Coordinates of N, CA and C in Angstrom, one line a residue:
X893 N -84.2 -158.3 -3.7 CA -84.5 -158.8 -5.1 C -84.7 -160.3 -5.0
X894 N -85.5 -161.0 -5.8 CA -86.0 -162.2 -5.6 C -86.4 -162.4 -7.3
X895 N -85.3 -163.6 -7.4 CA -85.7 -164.1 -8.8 C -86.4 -166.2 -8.6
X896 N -87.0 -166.2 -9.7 CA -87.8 -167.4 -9.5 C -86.9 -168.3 -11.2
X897 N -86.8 -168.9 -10.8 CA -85.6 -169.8 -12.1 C -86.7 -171.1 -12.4
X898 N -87.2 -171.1 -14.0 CA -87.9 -172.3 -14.1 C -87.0 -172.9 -15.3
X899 N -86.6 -174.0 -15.3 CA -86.0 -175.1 -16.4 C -86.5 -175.5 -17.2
X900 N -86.3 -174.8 -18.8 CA -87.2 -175.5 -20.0 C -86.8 -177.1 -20.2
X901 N -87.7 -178.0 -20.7 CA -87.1 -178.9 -21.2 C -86.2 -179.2 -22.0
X902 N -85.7 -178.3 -22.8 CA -84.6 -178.5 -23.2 C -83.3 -178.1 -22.7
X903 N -83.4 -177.5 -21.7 CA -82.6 -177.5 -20.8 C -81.7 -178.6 -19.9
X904 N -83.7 -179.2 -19.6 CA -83.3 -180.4 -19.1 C -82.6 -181.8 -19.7
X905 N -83.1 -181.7 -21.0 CA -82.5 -182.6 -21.6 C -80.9 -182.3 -22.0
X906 N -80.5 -180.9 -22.1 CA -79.0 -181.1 -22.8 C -78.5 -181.6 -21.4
X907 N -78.8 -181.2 -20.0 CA -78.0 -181.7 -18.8 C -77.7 -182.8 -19.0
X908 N -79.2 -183.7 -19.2 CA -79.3 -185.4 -19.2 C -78.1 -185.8 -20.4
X909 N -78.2 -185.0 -21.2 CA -77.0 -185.7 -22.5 C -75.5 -185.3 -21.7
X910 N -75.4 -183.9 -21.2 CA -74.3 -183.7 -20.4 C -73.7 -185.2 -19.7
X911 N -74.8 -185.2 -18.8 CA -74.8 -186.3 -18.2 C -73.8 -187.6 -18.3
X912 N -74.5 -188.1 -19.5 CA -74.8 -189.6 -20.3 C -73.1 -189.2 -20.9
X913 N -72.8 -188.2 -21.8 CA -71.3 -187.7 -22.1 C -70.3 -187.9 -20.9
X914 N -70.8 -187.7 -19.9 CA -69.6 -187.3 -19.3 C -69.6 -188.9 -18.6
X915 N -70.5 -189.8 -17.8 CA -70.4 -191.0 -17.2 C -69.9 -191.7 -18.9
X916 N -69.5 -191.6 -19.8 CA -68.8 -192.5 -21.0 C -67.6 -192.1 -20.6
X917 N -67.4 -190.9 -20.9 CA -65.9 -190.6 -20.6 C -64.8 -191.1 -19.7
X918 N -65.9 -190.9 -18.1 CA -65.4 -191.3 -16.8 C -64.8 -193.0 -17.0
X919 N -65.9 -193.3 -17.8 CA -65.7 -194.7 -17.6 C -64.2 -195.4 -18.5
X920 N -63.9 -194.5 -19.3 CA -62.8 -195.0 -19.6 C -61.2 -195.5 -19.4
X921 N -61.4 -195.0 -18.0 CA -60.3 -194.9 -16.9 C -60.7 -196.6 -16.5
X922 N -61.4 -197.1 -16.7 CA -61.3 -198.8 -15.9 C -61.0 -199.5 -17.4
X923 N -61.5 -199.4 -18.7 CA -61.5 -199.9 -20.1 C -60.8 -199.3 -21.2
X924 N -60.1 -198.3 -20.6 CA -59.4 -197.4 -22.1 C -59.5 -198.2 -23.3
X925 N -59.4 -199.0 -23.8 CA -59.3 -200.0 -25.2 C -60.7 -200.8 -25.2
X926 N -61.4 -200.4 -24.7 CA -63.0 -200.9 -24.6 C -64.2 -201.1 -25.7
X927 N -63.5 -199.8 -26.4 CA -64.5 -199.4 -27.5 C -63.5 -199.4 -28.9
X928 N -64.0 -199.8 -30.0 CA -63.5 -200.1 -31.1 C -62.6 -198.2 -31.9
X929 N -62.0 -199.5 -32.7 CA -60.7 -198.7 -33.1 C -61.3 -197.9 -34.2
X930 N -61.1 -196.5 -34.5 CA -61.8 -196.3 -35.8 C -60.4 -196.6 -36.9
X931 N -61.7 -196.8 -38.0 CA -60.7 -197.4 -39.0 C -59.9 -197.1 -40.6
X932 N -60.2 -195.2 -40.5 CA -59.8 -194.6 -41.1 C -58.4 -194.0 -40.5
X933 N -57.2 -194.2 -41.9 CA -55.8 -193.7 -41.3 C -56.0 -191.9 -41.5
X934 N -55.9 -191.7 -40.9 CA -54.3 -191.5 -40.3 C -54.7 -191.7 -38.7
X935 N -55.4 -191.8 -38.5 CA -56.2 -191.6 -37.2 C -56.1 -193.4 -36.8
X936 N -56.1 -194.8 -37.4 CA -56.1 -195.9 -37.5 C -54.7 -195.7 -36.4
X937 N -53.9 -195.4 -36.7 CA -52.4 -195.6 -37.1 C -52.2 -194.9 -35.4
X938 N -52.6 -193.9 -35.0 CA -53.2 -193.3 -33.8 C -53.6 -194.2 -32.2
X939 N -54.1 -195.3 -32.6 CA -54.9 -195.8 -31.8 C -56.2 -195.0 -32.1
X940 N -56.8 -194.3 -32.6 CA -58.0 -193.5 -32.3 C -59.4 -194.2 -32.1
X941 N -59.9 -194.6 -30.9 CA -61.1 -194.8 -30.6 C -62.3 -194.4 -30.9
X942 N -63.9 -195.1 -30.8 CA -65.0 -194.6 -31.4 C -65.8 -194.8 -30.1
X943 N -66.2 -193.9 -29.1 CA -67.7 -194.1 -28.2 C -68.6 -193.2 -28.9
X944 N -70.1 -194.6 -28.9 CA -70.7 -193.5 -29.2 C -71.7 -193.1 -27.8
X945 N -72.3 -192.4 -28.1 CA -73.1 -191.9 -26.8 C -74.8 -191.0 -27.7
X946 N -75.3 -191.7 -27.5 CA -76.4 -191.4 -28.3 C -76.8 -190.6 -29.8
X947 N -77.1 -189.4 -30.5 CA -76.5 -189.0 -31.4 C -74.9 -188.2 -31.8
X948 N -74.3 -189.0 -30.5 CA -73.0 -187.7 -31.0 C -71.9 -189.2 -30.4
X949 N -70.4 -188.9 -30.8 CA -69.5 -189.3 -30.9 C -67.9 -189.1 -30.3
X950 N -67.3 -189.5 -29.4 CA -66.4 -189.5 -28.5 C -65.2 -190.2 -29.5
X951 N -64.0 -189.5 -30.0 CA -62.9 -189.8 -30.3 C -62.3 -189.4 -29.5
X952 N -61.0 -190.7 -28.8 CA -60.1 -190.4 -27.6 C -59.2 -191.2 -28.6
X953 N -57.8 -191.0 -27.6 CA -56.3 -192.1 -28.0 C -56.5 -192.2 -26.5
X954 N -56.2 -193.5 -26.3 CA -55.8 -194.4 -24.9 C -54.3 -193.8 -24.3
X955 N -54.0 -193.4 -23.4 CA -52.9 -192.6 -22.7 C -52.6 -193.8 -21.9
X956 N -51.2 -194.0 -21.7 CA -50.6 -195.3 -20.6 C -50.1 -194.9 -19.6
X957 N -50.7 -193.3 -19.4 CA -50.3 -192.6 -18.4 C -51.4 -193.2 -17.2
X958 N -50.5 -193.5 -16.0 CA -51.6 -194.0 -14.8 C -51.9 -192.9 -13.9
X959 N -53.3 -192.1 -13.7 CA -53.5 -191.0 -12.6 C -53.9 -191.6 -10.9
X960 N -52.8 -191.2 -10.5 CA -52.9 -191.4 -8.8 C -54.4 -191.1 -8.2
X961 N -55.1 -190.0 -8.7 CA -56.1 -189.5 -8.4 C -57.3 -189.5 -9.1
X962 N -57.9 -190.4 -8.9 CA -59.3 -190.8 -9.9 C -60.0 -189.4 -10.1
X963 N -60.0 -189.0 -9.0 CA -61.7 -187.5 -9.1 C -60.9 -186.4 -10.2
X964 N -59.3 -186.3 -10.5 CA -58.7 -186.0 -11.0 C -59.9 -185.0 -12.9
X965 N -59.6 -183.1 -12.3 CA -60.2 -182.9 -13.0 C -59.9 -183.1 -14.8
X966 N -60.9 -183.1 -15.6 CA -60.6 -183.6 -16.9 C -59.4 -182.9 -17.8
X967 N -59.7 -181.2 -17.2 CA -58.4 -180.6 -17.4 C -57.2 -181.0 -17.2
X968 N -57.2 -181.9 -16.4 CA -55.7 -182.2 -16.0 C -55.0 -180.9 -14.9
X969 N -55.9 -179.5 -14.2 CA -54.7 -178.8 -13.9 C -54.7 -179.2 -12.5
X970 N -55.2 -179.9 -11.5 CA -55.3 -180.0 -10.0 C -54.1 -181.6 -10.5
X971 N -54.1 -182.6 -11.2 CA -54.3 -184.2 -10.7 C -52.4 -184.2 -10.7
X972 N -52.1 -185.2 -9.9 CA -50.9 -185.7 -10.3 C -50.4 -186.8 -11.1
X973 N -49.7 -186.9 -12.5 CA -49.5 -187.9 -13.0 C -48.3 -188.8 -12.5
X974 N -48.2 -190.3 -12.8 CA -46.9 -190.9 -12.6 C -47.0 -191.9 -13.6
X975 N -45.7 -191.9 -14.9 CA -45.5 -192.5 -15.7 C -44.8 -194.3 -15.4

């Protein structure tokens, strides 16, 4: 059996936003406090952060937890933490 797989463009573009999502995220392991504080409570009071990343929006809280293992998956179930 032989299948032939072609990629719609819109395909290709949710990857590219995939993408562009996930290098913000990564990047917050060098800047955690990088990006501005949002400024509605209860969430103020939080620390709660605002990245944006083209039409959509990344709310994080900055953790002071330090990971030994950078490649460490986003799940958290492989990485080792040390407080």
């Amino acid at each position: 059996m032989k299948y032939d797989v072609t990629f719609t463009e819109q395909a290709e573009n949710a990857a590219g936003q995939l993408d562009r999502i996930e290098e913000k995220i990564l990047s917050l392991g060098e800047y955690p406090e990088k990006f501005r504080q949002y400024e509605r409570e209860p969430w103020k009071s939080r620390n709660t952060r605002v990245v944006p990343v083209d039409n959509y929006v990344i709310f994080y809280i900055p953790n002071k937890t330090i990971l030994k293992d950078p490649e460490m998956p986003l799940d958290g179930a492989k990485g080792t933490k040390t407080e």
